[in-house]
Coordinates of C-alpha atoms in Angstrom, one line a residue:
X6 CA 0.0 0.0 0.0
X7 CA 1.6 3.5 -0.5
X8 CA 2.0 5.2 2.6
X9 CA 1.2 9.1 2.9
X10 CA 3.5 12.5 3.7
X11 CA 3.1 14.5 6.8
X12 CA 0.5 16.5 4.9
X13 CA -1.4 13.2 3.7
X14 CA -0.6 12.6 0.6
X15 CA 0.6 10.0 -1.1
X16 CA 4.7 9.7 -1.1
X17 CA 5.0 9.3 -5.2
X18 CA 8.7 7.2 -3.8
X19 CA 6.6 4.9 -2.1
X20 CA 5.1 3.5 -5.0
X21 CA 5.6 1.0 -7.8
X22 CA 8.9 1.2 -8.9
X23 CA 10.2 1.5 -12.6
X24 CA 12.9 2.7 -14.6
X25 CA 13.7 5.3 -17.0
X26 CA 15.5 5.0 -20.7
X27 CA 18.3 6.2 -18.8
X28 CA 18.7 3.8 -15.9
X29 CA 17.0 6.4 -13.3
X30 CA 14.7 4.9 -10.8
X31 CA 11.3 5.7 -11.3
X32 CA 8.2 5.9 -9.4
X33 CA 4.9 4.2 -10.8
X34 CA 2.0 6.7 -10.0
X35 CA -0.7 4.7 -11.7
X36 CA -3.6 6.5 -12.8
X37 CA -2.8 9.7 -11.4
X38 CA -2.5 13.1 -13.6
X39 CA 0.7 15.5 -12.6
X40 CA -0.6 19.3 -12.6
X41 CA 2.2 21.7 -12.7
X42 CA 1.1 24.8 -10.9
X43 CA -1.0 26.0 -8.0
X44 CA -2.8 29.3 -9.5
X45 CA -6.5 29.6 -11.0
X46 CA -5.8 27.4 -13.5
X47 CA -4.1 24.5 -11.5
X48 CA -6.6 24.6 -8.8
X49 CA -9.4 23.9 -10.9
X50 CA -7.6 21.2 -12.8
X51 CA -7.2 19.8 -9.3
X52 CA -10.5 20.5 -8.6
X53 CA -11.5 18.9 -11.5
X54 CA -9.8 15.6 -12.1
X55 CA -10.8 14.8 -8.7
X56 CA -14.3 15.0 -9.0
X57 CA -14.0 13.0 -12.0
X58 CA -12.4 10.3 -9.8
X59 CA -8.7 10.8 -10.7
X60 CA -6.0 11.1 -8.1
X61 CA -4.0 14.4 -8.7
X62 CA -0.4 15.5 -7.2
X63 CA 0.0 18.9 -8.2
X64 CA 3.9 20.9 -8.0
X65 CA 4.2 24.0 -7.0
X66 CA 7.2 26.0 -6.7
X67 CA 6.1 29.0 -4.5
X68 CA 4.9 28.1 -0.7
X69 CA 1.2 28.7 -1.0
X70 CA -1.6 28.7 -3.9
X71 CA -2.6 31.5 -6.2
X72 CA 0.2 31.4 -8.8
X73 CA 0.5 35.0 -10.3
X74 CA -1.9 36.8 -7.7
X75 CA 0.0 35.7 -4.6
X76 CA 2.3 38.9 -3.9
X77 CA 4.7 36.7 -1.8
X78 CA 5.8 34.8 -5.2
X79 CA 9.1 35.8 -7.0
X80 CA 7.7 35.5 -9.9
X81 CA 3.9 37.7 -9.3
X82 CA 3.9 40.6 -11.3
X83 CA 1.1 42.0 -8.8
X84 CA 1.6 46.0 -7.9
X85 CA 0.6 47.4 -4.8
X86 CA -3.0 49.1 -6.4
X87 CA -2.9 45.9 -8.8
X88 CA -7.4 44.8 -9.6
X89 CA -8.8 42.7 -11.4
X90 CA -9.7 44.5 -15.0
X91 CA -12.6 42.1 -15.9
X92 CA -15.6 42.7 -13.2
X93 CA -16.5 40.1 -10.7
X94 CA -19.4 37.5 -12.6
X95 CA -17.4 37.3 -15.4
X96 CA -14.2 36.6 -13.5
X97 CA -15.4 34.3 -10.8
X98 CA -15.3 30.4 -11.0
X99 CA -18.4 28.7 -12.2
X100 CA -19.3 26.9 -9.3
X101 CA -17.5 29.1 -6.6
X102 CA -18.9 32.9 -6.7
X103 CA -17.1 35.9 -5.2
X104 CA -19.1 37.0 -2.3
X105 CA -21.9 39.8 -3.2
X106 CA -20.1 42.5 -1.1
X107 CA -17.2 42.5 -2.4
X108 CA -16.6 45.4 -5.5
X109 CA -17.3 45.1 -9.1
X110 CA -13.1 45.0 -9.4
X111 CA -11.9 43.2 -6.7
X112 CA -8.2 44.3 -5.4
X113 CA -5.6 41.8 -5.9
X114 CA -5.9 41.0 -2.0
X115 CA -9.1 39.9 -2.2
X116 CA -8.5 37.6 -5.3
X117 CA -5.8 35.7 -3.5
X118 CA -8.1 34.9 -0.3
X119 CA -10.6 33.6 -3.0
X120 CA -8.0 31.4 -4.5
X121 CA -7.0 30.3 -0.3
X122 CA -11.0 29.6 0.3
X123 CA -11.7 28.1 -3.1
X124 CA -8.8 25.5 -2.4
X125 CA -9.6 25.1 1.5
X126 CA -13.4 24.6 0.2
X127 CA -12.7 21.7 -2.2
X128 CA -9.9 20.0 -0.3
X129 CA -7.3 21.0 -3.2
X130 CA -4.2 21.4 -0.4
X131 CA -4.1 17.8 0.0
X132 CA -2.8 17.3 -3.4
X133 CA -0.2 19.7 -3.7
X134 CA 3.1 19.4 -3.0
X135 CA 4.5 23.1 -1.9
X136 CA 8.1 24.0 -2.6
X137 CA 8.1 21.7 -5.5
X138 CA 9.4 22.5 -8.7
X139 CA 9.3 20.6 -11.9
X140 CA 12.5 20.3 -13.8
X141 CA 11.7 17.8 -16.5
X142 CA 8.9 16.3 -18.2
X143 CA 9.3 13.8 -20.7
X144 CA 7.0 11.4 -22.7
X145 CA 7.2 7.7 -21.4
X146 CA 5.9 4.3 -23.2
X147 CA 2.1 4.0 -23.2
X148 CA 1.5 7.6 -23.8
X149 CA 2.3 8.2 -20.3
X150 CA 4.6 10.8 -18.9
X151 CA 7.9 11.1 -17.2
X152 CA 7.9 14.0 -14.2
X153 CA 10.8 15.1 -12.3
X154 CA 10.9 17.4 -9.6
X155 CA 13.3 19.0 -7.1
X156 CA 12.8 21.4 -4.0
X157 CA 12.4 24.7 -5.5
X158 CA 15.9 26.7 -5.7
X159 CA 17.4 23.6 -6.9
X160 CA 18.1 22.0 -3.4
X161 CA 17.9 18.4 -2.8
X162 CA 17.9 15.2 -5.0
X163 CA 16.0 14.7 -8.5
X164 CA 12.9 12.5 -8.2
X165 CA 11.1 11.1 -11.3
X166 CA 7.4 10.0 -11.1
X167 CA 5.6 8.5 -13.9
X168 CA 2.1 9.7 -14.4
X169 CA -1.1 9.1 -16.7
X170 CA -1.4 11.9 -17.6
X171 CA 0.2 15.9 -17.5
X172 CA -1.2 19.3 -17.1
X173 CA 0.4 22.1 -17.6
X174 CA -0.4 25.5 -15.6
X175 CA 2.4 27.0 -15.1
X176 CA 1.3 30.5 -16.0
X177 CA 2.4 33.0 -19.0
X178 CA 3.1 36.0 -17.2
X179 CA 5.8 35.8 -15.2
X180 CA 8.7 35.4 -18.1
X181 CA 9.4 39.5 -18.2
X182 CA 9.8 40.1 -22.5
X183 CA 12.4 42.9 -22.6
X184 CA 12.8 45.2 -25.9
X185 CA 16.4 46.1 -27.1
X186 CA 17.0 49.3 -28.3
X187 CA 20.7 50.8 -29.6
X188 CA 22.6 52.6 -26.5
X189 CA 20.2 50.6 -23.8
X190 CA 23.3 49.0 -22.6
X191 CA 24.8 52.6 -21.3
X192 CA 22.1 54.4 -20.1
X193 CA 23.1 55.7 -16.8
X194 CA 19.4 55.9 -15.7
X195 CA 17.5 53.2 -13.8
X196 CA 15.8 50.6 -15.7
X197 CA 13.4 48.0 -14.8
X198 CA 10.5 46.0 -16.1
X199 CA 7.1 46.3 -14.7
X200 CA 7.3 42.5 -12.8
X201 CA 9.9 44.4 -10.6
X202 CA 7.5 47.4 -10.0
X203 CA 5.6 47.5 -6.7
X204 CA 4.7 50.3 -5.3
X205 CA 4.3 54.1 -6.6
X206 CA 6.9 55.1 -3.8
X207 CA 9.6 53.6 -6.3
X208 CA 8.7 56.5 -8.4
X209 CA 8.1 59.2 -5.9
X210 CA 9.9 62.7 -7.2
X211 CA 11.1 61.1 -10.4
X212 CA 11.0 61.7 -14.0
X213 CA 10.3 58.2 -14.9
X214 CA 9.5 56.9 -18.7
X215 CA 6.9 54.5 -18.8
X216 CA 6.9 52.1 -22.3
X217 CA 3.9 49.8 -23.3
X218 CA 0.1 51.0 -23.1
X219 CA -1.0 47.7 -22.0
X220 CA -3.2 47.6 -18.9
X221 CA -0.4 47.3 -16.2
X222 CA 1.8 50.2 -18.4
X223 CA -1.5 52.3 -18.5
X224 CA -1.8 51.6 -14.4
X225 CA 1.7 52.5 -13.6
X226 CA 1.5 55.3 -16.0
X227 CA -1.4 56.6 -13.9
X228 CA 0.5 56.3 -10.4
X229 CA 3.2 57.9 -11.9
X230 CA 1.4 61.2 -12.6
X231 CA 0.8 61.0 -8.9
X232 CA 4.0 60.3 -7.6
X233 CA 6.5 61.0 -9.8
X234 CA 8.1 65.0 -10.7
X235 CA 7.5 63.9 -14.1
X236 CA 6.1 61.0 -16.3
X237 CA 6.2 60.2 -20.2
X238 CA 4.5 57.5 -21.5
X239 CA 5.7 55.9 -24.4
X240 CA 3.7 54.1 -27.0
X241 CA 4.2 52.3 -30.5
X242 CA 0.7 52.7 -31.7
X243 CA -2.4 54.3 -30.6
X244 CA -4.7 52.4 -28.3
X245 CA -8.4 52.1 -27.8
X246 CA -8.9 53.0 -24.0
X247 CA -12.2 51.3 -22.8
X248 CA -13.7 53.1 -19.7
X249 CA -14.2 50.4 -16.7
X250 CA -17.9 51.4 -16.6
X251 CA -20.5 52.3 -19.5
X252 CA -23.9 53.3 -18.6
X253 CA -23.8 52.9 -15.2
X254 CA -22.6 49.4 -15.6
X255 CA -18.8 47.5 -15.7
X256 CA -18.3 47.7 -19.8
X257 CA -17.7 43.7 -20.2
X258 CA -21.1 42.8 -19.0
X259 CA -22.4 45.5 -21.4
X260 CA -20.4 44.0 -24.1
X261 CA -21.2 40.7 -22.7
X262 CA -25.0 41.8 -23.5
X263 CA -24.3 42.6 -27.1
X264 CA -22.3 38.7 -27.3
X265 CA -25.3 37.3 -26.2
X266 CA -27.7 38.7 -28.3
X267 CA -25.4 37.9 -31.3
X268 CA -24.9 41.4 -32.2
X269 CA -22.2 41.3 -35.3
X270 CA -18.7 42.5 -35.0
X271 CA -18.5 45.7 -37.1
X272 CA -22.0 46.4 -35.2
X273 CA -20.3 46.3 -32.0
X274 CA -17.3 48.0 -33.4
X275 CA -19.3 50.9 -34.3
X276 CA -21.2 50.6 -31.0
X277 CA -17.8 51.5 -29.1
X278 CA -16.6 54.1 -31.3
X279 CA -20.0 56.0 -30.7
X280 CA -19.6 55.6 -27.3
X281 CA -16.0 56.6 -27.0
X282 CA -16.8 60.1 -29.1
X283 CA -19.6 60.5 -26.0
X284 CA -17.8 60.4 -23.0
X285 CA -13.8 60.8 -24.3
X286 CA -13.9 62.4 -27.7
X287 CA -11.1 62.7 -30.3
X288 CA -8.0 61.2 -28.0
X289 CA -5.3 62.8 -30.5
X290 CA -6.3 66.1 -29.1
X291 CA -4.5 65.0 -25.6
X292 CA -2.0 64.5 -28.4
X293 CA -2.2 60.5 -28.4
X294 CA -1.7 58.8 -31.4
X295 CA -5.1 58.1 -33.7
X296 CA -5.2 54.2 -33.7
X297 CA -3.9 51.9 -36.6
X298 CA -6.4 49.5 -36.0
X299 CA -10.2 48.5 -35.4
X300 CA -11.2 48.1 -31.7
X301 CA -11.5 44.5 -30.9
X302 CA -8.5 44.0 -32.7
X303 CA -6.1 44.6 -29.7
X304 CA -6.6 43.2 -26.1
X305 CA -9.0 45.5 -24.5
X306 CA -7.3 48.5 -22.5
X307 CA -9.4 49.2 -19.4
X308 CA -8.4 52.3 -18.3
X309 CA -10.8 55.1 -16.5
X310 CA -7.8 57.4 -15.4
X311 CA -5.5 57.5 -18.6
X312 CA -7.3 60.1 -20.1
X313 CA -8.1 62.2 -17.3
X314 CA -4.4 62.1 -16.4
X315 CA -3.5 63.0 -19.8
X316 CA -6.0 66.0 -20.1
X317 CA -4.5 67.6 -17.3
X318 CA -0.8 67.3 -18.1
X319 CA 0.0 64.9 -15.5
X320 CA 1.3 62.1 -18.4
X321 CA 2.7 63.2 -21.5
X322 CA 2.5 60.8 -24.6
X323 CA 5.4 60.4 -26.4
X324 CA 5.8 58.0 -29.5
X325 CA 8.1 54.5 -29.6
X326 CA 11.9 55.3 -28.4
X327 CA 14.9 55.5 -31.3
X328 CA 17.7 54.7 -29.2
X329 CA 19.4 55.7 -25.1
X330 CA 22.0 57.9 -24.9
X331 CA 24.1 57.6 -21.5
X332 CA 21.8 60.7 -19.8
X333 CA 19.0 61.0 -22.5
X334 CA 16.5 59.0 -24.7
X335 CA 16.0 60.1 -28.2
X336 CA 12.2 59.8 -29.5
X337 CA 11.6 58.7 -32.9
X338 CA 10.2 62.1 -33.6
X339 CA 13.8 63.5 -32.8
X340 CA 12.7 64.8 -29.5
X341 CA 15.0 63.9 -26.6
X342 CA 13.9 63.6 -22.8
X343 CA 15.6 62.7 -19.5
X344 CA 14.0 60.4 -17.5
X345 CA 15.4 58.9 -14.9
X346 CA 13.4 55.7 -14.6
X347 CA 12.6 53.9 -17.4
X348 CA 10.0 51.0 -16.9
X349 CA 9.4 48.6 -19.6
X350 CA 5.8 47.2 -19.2
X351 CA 6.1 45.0 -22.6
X352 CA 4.7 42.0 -21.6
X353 CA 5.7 38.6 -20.9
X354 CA 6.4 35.3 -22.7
X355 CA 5.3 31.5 -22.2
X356 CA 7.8 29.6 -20.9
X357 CA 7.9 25.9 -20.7
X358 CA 11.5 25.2 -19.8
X359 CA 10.9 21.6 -18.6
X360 CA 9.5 20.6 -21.8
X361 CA 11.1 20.0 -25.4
X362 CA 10.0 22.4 -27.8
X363 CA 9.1 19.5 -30.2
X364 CA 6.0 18.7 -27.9
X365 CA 4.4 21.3 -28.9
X366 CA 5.7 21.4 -32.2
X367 CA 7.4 24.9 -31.2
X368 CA 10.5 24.4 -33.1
X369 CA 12.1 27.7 -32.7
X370 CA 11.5 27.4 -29.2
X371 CA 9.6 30.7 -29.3
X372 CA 7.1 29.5 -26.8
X373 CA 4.2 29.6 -29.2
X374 CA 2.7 26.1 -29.3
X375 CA 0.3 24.6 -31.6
X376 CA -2.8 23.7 -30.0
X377 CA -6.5 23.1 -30.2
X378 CA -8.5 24.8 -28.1
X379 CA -5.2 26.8 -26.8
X380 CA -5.1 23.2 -24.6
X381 CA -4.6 19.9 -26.6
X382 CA -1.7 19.3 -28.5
X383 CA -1.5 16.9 -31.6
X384 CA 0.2 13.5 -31.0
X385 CA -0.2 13.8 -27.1
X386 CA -3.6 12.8 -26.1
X387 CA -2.6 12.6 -22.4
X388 CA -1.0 16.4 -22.3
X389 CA -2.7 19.3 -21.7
X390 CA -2.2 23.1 -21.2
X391 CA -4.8 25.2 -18.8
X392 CA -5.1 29.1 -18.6
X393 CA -2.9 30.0 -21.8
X394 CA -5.2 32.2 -22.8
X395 CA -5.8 36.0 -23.3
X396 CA -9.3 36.5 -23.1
X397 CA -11.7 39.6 -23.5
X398 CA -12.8 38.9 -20.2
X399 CA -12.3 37.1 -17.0
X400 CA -9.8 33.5 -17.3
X401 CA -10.5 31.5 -14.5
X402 CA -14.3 30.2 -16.1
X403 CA -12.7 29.2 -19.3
X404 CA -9.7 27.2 -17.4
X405 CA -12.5 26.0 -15.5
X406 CA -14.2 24.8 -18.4
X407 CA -10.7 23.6 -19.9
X408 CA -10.1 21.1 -17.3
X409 CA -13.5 19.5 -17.2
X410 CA -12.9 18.6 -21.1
X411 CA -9.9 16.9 -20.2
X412 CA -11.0 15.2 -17.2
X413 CA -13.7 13.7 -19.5
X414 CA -11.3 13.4 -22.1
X415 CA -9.3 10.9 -19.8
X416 CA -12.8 8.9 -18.9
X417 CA -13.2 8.6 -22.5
X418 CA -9.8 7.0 -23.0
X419 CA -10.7 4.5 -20.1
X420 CA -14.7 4.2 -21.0
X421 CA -15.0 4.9 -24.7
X422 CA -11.8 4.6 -26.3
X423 CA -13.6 5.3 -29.9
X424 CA -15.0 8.7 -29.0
X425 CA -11.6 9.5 -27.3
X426 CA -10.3 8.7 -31.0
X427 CA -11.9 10.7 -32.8
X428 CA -11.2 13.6 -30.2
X429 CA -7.7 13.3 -31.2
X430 CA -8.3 13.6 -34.7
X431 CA -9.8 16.7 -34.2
X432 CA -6.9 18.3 -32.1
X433 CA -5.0 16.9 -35.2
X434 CA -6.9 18.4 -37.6
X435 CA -7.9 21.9 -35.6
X436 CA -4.7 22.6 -34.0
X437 CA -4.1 26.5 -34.8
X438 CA -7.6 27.3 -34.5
X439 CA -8.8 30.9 -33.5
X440 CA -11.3 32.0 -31.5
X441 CA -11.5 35.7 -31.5
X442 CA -11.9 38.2 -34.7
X443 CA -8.7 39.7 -36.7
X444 CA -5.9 41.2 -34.1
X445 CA -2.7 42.4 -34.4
X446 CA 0.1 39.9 -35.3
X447 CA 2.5 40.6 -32.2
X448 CA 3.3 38.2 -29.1
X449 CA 0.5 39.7 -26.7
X450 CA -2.2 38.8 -29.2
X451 CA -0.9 34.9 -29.7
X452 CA -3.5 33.5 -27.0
X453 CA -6.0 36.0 -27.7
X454 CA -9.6 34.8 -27.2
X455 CA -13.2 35.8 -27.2
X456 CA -14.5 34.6 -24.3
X457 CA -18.0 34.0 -25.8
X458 CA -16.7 32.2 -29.0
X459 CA -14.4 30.2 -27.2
X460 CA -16.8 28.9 -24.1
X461 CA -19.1 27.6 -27.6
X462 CA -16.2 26.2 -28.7
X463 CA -15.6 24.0 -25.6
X464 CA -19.3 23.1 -25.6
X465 CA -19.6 21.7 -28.6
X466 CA -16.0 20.0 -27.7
X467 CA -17.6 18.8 -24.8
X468 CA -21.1 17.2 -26.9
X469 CA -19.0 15.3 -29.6
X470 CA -16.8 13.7 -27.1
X471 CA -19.5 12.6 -25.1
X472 CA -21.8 11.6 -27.9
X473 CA -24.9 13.8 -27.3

């Protein structure tokens, strides 16, 4: 019998033993799925598998659950003022709703003691092992998988556990993506990217540069023209900035609204830009840049306090950056400024270091796999990835929804191998799908989704496999 941890779970040495290509020992974990990461997405996958009568032991590299939203966590790229930017029902899981008092946008506090409750409710702590994290994984014979993990930090020995069956939530945003620009290298000012940013008293009496007009660049943009002597804010393109609240009301339920009712997408498009002219106008007044593309066709900026900022002086637009000099960055409208903090909010990139790139038939190793439904890959029925997705709206129902296909996915391989079968060819012959209208070929936009299009898309997933 396999005997249990402190914590009670099952010890993954104390079980069958095998052996790896290479001569490593092995421990047999039967029918149990790995899940890599304790955040939204690997607590419902937890959640999940269980009550679809699977055992789970989930790694998790950080000391307590809620992956990115945990502000103890290296890697959380959670600010001080840092709220959700999708309201509360369309954010929320499924079967666990945020308590009615709490705000439309919860603060990132708040979200984490969701995440503590929502894993203390279901009996998800069991199953993780804390501390944890996963080096390796590598495909094994009988489409099983090879996991190996060591103490987080790199402490310890390597232990290998074989397991049915893998799912990845490991996150994409905590992999900072830095520009390069010419001179970067000698600038003599302070440079950082916005994962390192936490509080506005970092910036308090200092010219500081902010580049990116994402959400969190708008945000610390914003805190900047409150703290700092001075703030620029630097931009490649011009942006669409959404108001959090239209009509009395937060703006993705109202757009939710229009989804529902199946109003078209140049409809809704021209739905926004008569809104926009009502309540902000012509931005390129405030001397923004007119945008180069349609809304919808970026992620959504939601952003009440850009503009009102802007309009009274407190951040001043300036366009993409040409190149640092030692003291100075030149403009690439000639102009030179002085900052002396410069924070890159580009972004981040997927990283999947304990996996070969072939996996996911990422050759270049970019970080861009090819999957179906942003989850399956082709050739590894027993794989899955949860939460890499970008969506117009709240994640954690659609990872939700994610990990109860593959849960059923794996009955189906046990129950109804025929129906699992022809699941496979459809992540063959699907893989690269899209589920969101036309955006912007850059990085940000690779897991971009409509929330709407893509919960259909899991439904009907969800009917074919299970023959209804």
């Amino acid at each position: 019998m396999p005997t249990s941890t402190d914590h009670g779970r099952p010890d993954p040495e104390a079980t069958s033993p095998a052996a790896h290509g290479d001569g490593r020992p092995v421990s047999d974990r039967g029918d149990t799925v790995c899940v890599i990461g304790a955040g939204a997405s690997g607590l419902t996958a937890i959640k999940n598998l269980r009550e679809h009568g699977f055992g789970v032991d989930c790694y998790e590299r950080e000391t307590g659950v809620g992956g990115a939203w945990n502000w103890r966590h290296d890697r959380s790229p959670v600010y001080a003022s840092t709220h959700l930017i999708s309201s509360k029902p369309f954010t929320q899981f499924p079967d666990f709703p945020m308590p009615d008092s709490w705000p439309d946008y919860p603060h990132h506090a708040q979200v984490l003691s969701y995440f503590e409750r929502y894993a203390d409710h279901f009996d998800l702590r069991s199953h993780i092992w804390f501390g944890t994290e996963v080096i390796r994984v590598e495909p094994a014979e009988g489409e099983r998988w090879d996991v190996t993990t060591r103490s987080t930090g790199g402490y310890g020995p390597e232990r290998t556990a074989r397991y049915a069956a893998v799912v990845i939530a490991n996150g994409h945003n905590w992999s900072p993506k830095l520009p390069r620009y010419e001179g970067l290298e000698e600038f003599r000012g302070e440079i950082m990217h916005a994962s390192s940013y936490k509080d506005p008293a970092q910036l308090r009496g200092k010219r500081v540069l902010v580049v990116g007009a994402g959400n969190t660049g708008c945000d610390i943009a914003v805190e900047a023209a409150q703290q700092a002597s001075r703030c620029w804010h630097s931009t490649r393109r011009g942006y669409w900035y959404a108001p959090k609240y239209v009509l009395g009301r937060p703006a993705d339920q109202v757009n939710d609204t229009l989804l529902a009712l199946r109003v078209p997408l140049r409809m809704r498009q021209w739905l926004y830009h008569w809104t926009l002219r009502l309540t902000v106008g012509d931005l390129t007044r405030f001397g923004l840049p007119k945008p180069d593309h349609r809304v919808y066709e970026t992620h959504p900026i939601a952003n009440s306090q850009l503009v009102y900022y802007v309009g009274h002086g407190g951040i001043g637009p300036v366009p993409d950056i040409a190149r640092f000099h030692p003291y100075a960055v030149e403009l690439t409208d000639g102009r030179e400024i002085d900052p002396e903090v410069v924070i890159f909010a580009t972004g981040y990139l997927p990283r999947f270091e304990f996996l070969d790139a072939s996996v996911f038939a990422d050759s270049a190793g970019a970080g861009r796999p090819t999957l179906w439904l942003n989850a399956f890959t082709p050739g590894h029925p027993t794989l899955a990835v949860a939460g890499l997705l970008q969506p117009d709206s709240g994640l954690f129902t659609l990872s939700h929804w994610q990990t109860v296909l593959f849960a059923r996915l794996l009955r189906a391989r046990r129950d109804r191998p025929d129906r699992a079968a022809a699941f496979a060819k459809r992540v063959r012959d699907r893989a690269g799908e899209r589920y969101s209208g036309p955006v912007k070929d850059s990085s940000r936009h690779w897991f971009e989704v409509g929330h709407a299009d893509y919960l259909r898309a899991i439904q009907r997933a969800l009917i074919e496999l299970e023959g209804k």
